[in-house]
Amino acid sequence: MKKVVVGMSGGVDSSVSALLLKQQGYEVIGLFMRNWDSLADGEFNGPTTESGICPQEEDYNDAKAVCDKLGIPLYRKDFVKEYWDYVFTYFLDELKKGRTPNPDIMCNKYIKFDMFAKEANKLGADYIATGHYAKMVDGHLMRSKDQNKDQTYFLSQVSREQLSNVIFPLGDIEKPEVRKIALENGLSTAKKKDSTGICFIGERNFTNFLKNYLPNQPGDVINIETNEVIGKHIGLMNYTIGQRRGLNIGGCEDKMFVVGKDLTKNVLYICLGEDNDYLISDSCIVDSVNWLADTKITKCSAKFRYRQADVPVELEFINEDEILVKYPQGVKSVTPGQACVFYSGEECIGGSIIKEVRKNNEKLWYL
């Protein structure tokens, strides 16, 4: 009997993954990861549950309840130091550069499919499994059946070697069916709300959380079209390209869009109105390229944000580390620090990080 170690998060997706694997005849072991110290920022000011405990501890209790129901063991492992060193430090460093990082992608690369996998090996695992919505087909990473929940974007920095012994039990199941399976089998997580946002922030206010680690440096907000100072920002790391909500600048905020940052001058650039050229680029340079396909191709599609639709692109390989990604039709709000993920049909063929955004063969000066 093959042994599978499942990453148990305390949510319905990992719960059903464990259930399905057990029904398929695997020896299933649960492993709960603790990646963040709730008191790391000096005091826990995040949400508590009805029972008065922090959500992380409730997640463990929920995972334990599911494992007890399924009759499988549950182990617990702290990766707090590793998460800080490889994910949170990266997150802060990127923000200091004025970029918009995606820590979930780095968590998958360094924690869930590296540190977790090593711990699973100590438990004698033949395979590891998670509740991600994705598929492995003959060694290739494919989109899940549920296109709305597909998470290949977040797996794009995981290497082919790391994916070689991974099972994604939910790849051919849509989310409503997952909840139905959980209900029919009496799993206590069946109606549990999906987690949202960055795991170490949770439901806390992003700005309040961040100031524990990066002091706010207020500066001018300038209308890029008129060069007029129209207000003050609270620190450039609190804003991202294309943002229109929560700016707290005043005036015509419902019509404002963040279009750029100048770290040297500590200036935030905005534009009034959605129909402006400042958010549109036609190419970008990416690095940190993780190629997942058998061969490199020059024409494919790409996704620049998780919820964004694919767009056709042409790739020009500059060197081993960088690619020029061209999309002459123009794309809105391509943002340094975010992931650019490549697809060939349903296959995720690679991922990268956006380094520089360009238009008409020139770097956009306000980015």
Coordinates of C-alpha atoms in Angstrom, one line a residue:
M1 CA 0.0 0.0 0.0
K2 CA 1.4 3.4 -1.0
K3 CA 1.7 6.0 1.7
V4 CA 0.5 9.6 1.0
V5 CA 1.2 12.5 3.4
V6 CA -1.5 15.2 3.0
G7 CA -1.0 18.8 3.9
M8 CA -4.0 19.3 6.3
S9 CA -4.9 23.0 6.6
G10 CA -8.1 22.7 8.5
G11 CA -10.1 23.7 5.4
V12 CA -12.6 21.7 3.4
D13 CA -10.3 21.2 0.4
S14 CA -7.5 19.4 2.3
S15 CA -10.2 17.5 4.2
V16 CA -11.8 16.1 1.1
S17 CA -8.4 15.4 -0.4
A18 CA -7.5 13.2 2.5
L19 CA -10.9 11.5 2.3
L20 CA -10.6 10.7 -1.4
L21 CA -7.1 9.4 -1.1
K22 CA -8.2 7.0 1.7
Q23 CA -11.1 5.8 -0.5
Q24 CA -8.7 5.2 -3.3
G25 CA -6.7 2.7 -1.1
Y26 CA -3.7 4.8 0.0
E27 CA -2.3 4.8 3.5
V28 CA -3.0 8.4 4.4
I29 CA -1.2 10.5 7.0
G30 CA -2.0 14.1 7.8
L31 CA 0.6 16.8 8.4
F32 CA -0.4 20.2 9.7
M33 CA 2.1 23.1 9.0
R34 CA 2.4 26.0 11.4
N35 CA 4.1 28.7 9.4
W36 CA 3.5 31.9 11.3
D37 CA 3.8 33.0 15.0
S38 CA 0.7 35.0 15.8
L39 CA 2.7 37.0 18.3
A40 CA 5.6 37.8 15.9
D41 CA 4.6 41.4 15.6
G42 CA 4.7 42.0 19.4
E43 CA 1.1 41.3 20.2
F44 CA -1.7 39.3 18.7
N45 CA -4.3 41.8 17.4
G46 CA -5.8 39.6 14.8
P47 CA -9.2 38.0 14.8
T48 CA -10.4 35.4 17.3
T49 CA -13.0 32.7 16.8
E50 CA -16.1 32.3 18.9
S51 CA -14.2 30.0 21.2
G52 CA -11.7 32.8 21.8
I53 CA -8.6 31.2 20.1
C54 CA -6.6 32.5 17.2
P55 CA -7.7 31.1 13.8
Q56 CA -4.4 29.2 13.4
E57 CA -5.2 27.1 16.4
E58 CA -8.7 26.6 15.3
D59 CA -7.4 25.4 11.9
Y60 CA -5.3 22.7 13.7
N61 CA -8.3 21.6 15.8
D62 CA -10.4 21.4 12.6
A63 CA -7.7 19.3 10.9
K64 CA -7.5 17.0 13.9
A65 CA -11.3 16.5 14.0
V66 CA -11.3 15.5 10.3
C67 CA -8.3 13.2 10.7
D68 CA -10.0 11.6 13.8
K69 CA -13.2 11.1 11.7
L70 CA -11.2 9.5 8.9
G71 CA -9.2 7.4 11.3
I72 CA -5.8 8.7 10.1
P73 CA -2.9 10.1 12.2
L74 CA -2.2 13.8 12.2
Y75 CA 1.3 15.2 12.8
R76 CA 2.2 18.9 13.4
K77 CA 5.3 20.6 12.3
D78 CA 6.5 24.2 12.8
F79 CA 8.1 26.0 9.9
V80 CA 8.0 29.4 11.5
K81 CA 11.7 30.1 11.1
E82 CA 11.8 28.8 7.5
Y83 CA 8.7 30.8 6.5
W84 CA 10.3 33.9 8.0
D85 CA 13.6 33.4 6.2
Y86 CA 12.3 32.3 2.8
V87 CA 8.9 34.0 2.4
F88 CA 8.3 36.8 4.8
T89 CA 11.8 38.4 4.4
Y90 CA 11.3 38.2 0.6
F91 CA 7.9 39.9 1.0
L92 CA 9.4 42.8 3.0
D93 CA 12.4 43.2 0.7
E94 CA 10.1 43.4 -2.4
L95 CA 7.9 46.0 -0.7
K96 CA 11.0 48.1 0.1
K97 CA 11.8 48.1 -3.7
G98 CA 8.3 49.4 -4.4
R99 CA 7.2 46.1 -5.9
T100 CA 4.1 44.0 -5.3
P101 CA 5.2 40.5 -4.2
N102 CA 3.1 37.4 -4.1
P103 CA 4.1 35.5 -0.9
D104 CA 1.8 32.6 -1.6
I105 CA 3.9 31.6 -4.6
M106 CA 7.1 31.6 -2.6
C107 CA 5.4 29.7 0.2
N108 CA 4.6 26.9 -2.3
K109 CA 8.1 26.9 -3.6
Y110 CA 10.0 27.0 -0.3
I111 CA 7.6 25.6 2.3
K112 CA 4.8 23.5 1.0
F113 CA 6.7 21.6 -1.7
D114 CA 10.2 21.7 -0.1
M115 CA 10.3 21.8 3.7
F116 CA 6.9 20.0 3.9
A117 CA 8.1 17.4 1.4
K118 CA 11.2 16.7 3.4
E119 CA 9.2 16.2 6.5
A120 CA 6.8 13.9 4.6
N121 CA 9.8 11.8 3.5
K122 CA 10.7 11.3 7.2
L123 CA 7.3 9.8 7.6
G124 CA 8.0 7.4 4.8
A125 CA 5.8 9.1 2.1
D126 CA 5.7 7.7 -1.4
Y127 CA 3.7 10.8 -2.4
I128 CA 2.6 14.1 -0.9
A129 CA -0.8 15.7 -1.6
T130 CA -2.5 19.0 -1.1
G131 CA -5.9 20.5 -1.6
H132 CA -4.8 22.7 -4.5
Y133 CA -7.0 22.9 -7.6
A134 CA -4.6 21.6 -10.2
K135 CA -3.7 18.4 -12.0
M136 CA -0.6 16.4 -12.8
V137 CA -0.8 14.5 -16.1
D138 CA 2.2 12.4 -17.2
G139 CA 4.5 14.8 -15.3
H140 CA 2.9 18.0 -16.6
L141 CA 1.2 20.6 -14.5
M142 CA -2.3 21.2 -15.9
R143 CA -5.2 23.5 -15.0
S144 CA -8.0 22.1 -12.9
K145 CA -11.5 21.3 -14.1
D146 CA -12.8 24.1 -11.9
Q147 CA -11.4 27.1 -13.9
N148 CA -12.6 29.5 -11.4
K149 CA -10.6 27.9 -8.6
D150 CA -7.6 26.8 -10.7
Q151 CA -4.4 27.4 -8.7
T152 CA -1.6 26.6 -11.2
Y153 CA -0.7 30.3 -11.1
F154 CA 0.4 29.9 -7.5
L155 CA 2.3 26.7 -8.3
S156 CA 4.3 28.2 -11.1
Q157 CA 7.6 28.5 -9.2
V158 CA 7.5 24.9 -8.0
S159 CA 10.1 22.9 -9.9
R160 CA 9.4 19.8 -12.0
E161 CA 11.4 17.7 -9.5
Q162 CA 9.3 19.0 -6.6
L163 CA 6.1 18.1 -8.5
S164 CA 7.3 14.6 -9.5
N165 CA 5.6 12.8 -6.6
V166 CA 2.7 15.1 -5.9
I167 CA -1.0 14.2 -6.1
F168 CA -3.7 16.8 -6.5
P169 CA -6.9 14.9 -5.6
L170 CA -9.2 17.9 -6.5
G171 CA -8.0 18.4 -10.0
D172 CA -11.1 17.0 -11.6
I173 CA -13.7 18.2 -9.1
E174 CA -15.4 21.5 -8.9
K175 CA -15.7 23.4 -5.6
P176 CA -19.5 22.8 -5.1
E177 CA -18.9 19.1 -5.5
V178 CA -16.1 19.2 -2.9
R179 CA -18.4 20.7 -0.3
K180 CA -21.1 18.2 -1.2
I181 CA -18.7 15.3 -0.7
A182 CA -17.7 16.8 2.7
L183 CA -21.3 17.1 3.8
E184 CA -22.2 13.5 2.6
N185 CA -19.3 12.1 4.6
G186 CA -19.9 14.1 7.8
L187 CA -16.7 16.2 7.7
S188 CA -16.9 19.1 10.1
T189 CA -15.2 21.4 7.7
A190 CA -17.9 21.0 5.0
K191 CA -19.4 24.5 5.5
K192 CA -16.2 26.2 6.8
K193 CA -15.5 29.5 5.0
D194 CA -12.5 29.6 2.6
S195 CA -9.5 31.5 3.9
T196 CA -8.7 34.7 2.0
G197 CA -5.8 37.1 1.9
I198 CA -2.2 36.6 2.9
C199 CA -1.9 33.9 5.6
F200 CA 0.2 35.8 8.0
I201 CA -2.1 38.9 7.9
G202 CA -5.4 37.1 7.9
E203 CA -8.3 39.4 8.5
R204 CA -6.2 42.2 9.9
N205 CA -5.8 45.5 8.3
F206 CA -2.9 45.3 5.9
T207 CA -1.6 48.8 6.7
N208 CA -1.7 48.3 10.5
F209 CA 0.0 45.0 10.2
L210 CA 2.8 46.3 7.9
K211 CA 3.8 49.2 10.0
N212 CA 5.1 46.8 12.6
Y213 CA 7.9 45.9 10.2
L214 CA 8.2 48.8 7.7
P215 CA 7.7 52.3 9.1
N216 CA 5.4 54.5 7.1
Q217 CA 7.1 57.3 5.1
P218 CA 4.4 59.7 3.9
G219 CA 4.9 61.6 0.7
D220 CA 3.2 63.4 -2.1
V221 CA 0.4 62.1 -4.3
I222 CA 0.7 63.6 -7.8
N223 CA -1.7 63.6 -10.7
I224 CA 0.5 62.3 -13.5
E225 CA -1.4 64.2 -16.1
T226 CA -1.2 67.7 -14.5
N227 CA 1.9 67.2 -12.3
E228 CA -0.3 68.7 -9.5
V229 CA 0.2 67.5 -5.9
I230 CA -3.3 66.5 -4.8
G231 CA -2.7 64.8 -1.4
K232 CA -0.5 62.7 0.8
H233 CA 0.1 59.0 0.8
I234 CA 1.0 57.0 3.9
G235 CA 3.9 55.0 2.5
L236 CA 4.5 53.6 -1.0
M237 CA 4.5 50.0 0.1
N238 CA 0.8 50.3 0.9
Y239 CA -0.2 50.7 -2.8
T240 CA -0.1 48.7 -5.9
I241 CA -0.4 49.5 -9.6
G242 CA -4.0 49.7 -10.8
Q243 CA -5.4 50.1 -7.2
R244 CA -8.5 52.2 -6.9
R245 CA -10.0 51.3 -3.5
G246 CA -8.8 52.2 -0.1
L247 CA -6.5 55.1 -1.2
N248 CA -7.8 57.5 1.4
I249 CA -6.5 60.4 -0.5
G250 CA -9.6 62.5 -0.7
G251 CA -11.2 64.3 -3.6
C252 CA -12.4 62.2 -6.6
E253 CA -11.2 59.0 -5.1
D254 CA -13.8 56.9 -6.9
K255 CA -12.1 57.9 -10.1
M256 CA -8.5 57.6 -9.0
F257 CA -6.1 54.8 -10.1
V258 CA -2.6 54.2 -8.9
V259 CA -0.4 54.3 -12.0
G260 CA 3.2 54.5 -10.6
K261 CA 5.7 55.1 -7.8
D262 CA 8.9 57.0 -7.6
L263 CA 11.0 55.6 -4.7
T264 CA 13.7 58.2 -5.0
K265 CA 11.2 61.1 -4.6
N266 CA 8.8 59.1 -2.5
V267 CA 5.9 60.0 -4.8
L268 CA 2.8 58.1 -5.6
Y269 CA 1.4 58.8 -9.1
I270 CA -2.4 58.6 -9.8
C271 CA -4.6 59.2 -12.8
L272 CA -8.2 60.2 -12.9
G273 CA -10.4 57.9 -14.9
E274 CA -10.1 54.2 -15.9
D275 CA -9.7 54.9 -19.6
N276 CA -6.1 56.1 -19.5
D277 CA -2.9 54.9 -21.2
Y278 CA -0.8 55.0 -18.1
L279 CA -2.0 51.6 -16.9
I280 CA -1.3 50.0 -20.3
S281 CA 2.0 48.3 -21.3
D282 CA 2.9 46.2 -24.3
S283 CA 5.9 44.2 -23.0
C284 CA 7.8 43.4 -19.8
I285 CA 11.0 41.8 -18.7
V286 CA 10.7 38.8 -16.3
D287 CA 13.3 36.9 -14.3
S288 CA 13.3 34.1 -11.8
V289 CA 12.1 31.9 -14.7
N290 CA 10.9 28.4 -13.7
W291 CA 10.4 26.4 -16.9
L292 CA 8.1 23.4 -16.5
A293 CA 7.6 22.3 -20.1
D294 CA 9.7 19.7 -21.9
T295 CA 10.9 22.4 -24.4
K296 CA 10.9 26.2 -24.5
I297 CA 8.5 27.8 -26.9
T298 CA 8.2 31.4 -28.1
K299 CA 4.5 31.7 -28.5
C300 CA 2.0 30.9 -25.8
S301 CA -0.4 32.7 -23.4
A302 CA 0.3 34.3 -20.1
K303 CA -1.5 35.4 -17.0
F304 CA -0.1 38.5 -15.2
R305 CA -2.5 38.3 -12.2
Y306 CA -4.4 35.4 -10.7
R307 CA -7.9 36.5 -11.7
Q308 CA -6.8 37.9 -15.0
A309 CA -7.7 36.2 -18.2
D310 CA -4.9 34.7 -20.3
V311 CA -3.5 36.9 -23.1
P312 CA -1.4 35.7 -26.2
V313 CA 2.3 36.6 -25.8
E314 CA 5.5 36.1 -27.6
L315 CA 8.7 35.3 -25.7
E316 CA 12.2 36.5 -26.5
F317 CA 14.8 34.7 -24.5
I318 CA 17.4 37.3 -23.4
N319 CA 19.6 35.0 -21.4
E320 CA 19.1 32.0 -19.0
D321 CA 17.6 34.3 -16.4
E322 CA 15.5 36.8 -18.3
I323 CA 12.7 36.8 -20.9
L324 CA 11.2 39.7 -22.8
V325 CA 7.4 39.0 -22.9
K326 CA 5.7 40.9 -25.7
Y327 CA 1.9 41.5 -25.9
P328 CA 1.4 44.2 -28.6
Q329 CA -2.4 44.3 -28.0
G330 CA -1.6 45.9 -24.6
V331 CA -2.4 44.7 -21.0
K332 CA -3.6 46.8 -18.1
S333 CA -1.8 47.0 -14.7
V334 CA 1.1 44.7 -15.3
T335 CA 3.0 45.1 -12.0
P336 CA 6.7 44.6 -11.0
G337 CA 7.0 41.9 -8.4
Q338 CA 3.9 40.0 -9.5
A339 CA 4.1 36.6 -11.3
C340 CA 3.9 36.2 -15.0
V341 CA 2.8 32.6 -15.7
F342 CA 2.9 30.9 -19.1
Y343 CA 0.4 28.4 -20.5
S344 CA 0.1 26.3 -23.6
G345 CA -3.6 25.4 -23.7
E346 CA -4.4 23.7 -20.4
E347 CA -0.8 23.1 -19.4
C348 CA 1.1 25.5 -17.2
I349 CA 4.5 25.6 -18.9
G350 CA 6.4 27.9 -16.6
G351 CA 6.4 30.9 -14.3
S352 CA 8.5 34.0 -13.7
I353 CA 8.5 37.3 -11.8
I354 CA 7.9 40.7 -13.5
K355 CA 11.1 42.7 -13.3
E356 CA 10.4 45.7 -15.6
V357 CA 7.3 47.0 -17.4
R358 CA 7.7 48.5 -20.9
K359 CA 5.9 50.4 -23.6
N360 CA 7.1 51.2 -27.1
N361 CA 10.4 49.5 -26.3
E362 CA 11.1 51.7 -23.3
K363 CA 10.8 51.2 -19.6
L364 CA 7.9 53.1 -18.1
W365 CA 9.6 55.8 -16.0
Y366 CA 6.9 55.9 -13.4
L367 CA 7.3 52.2 -12.6

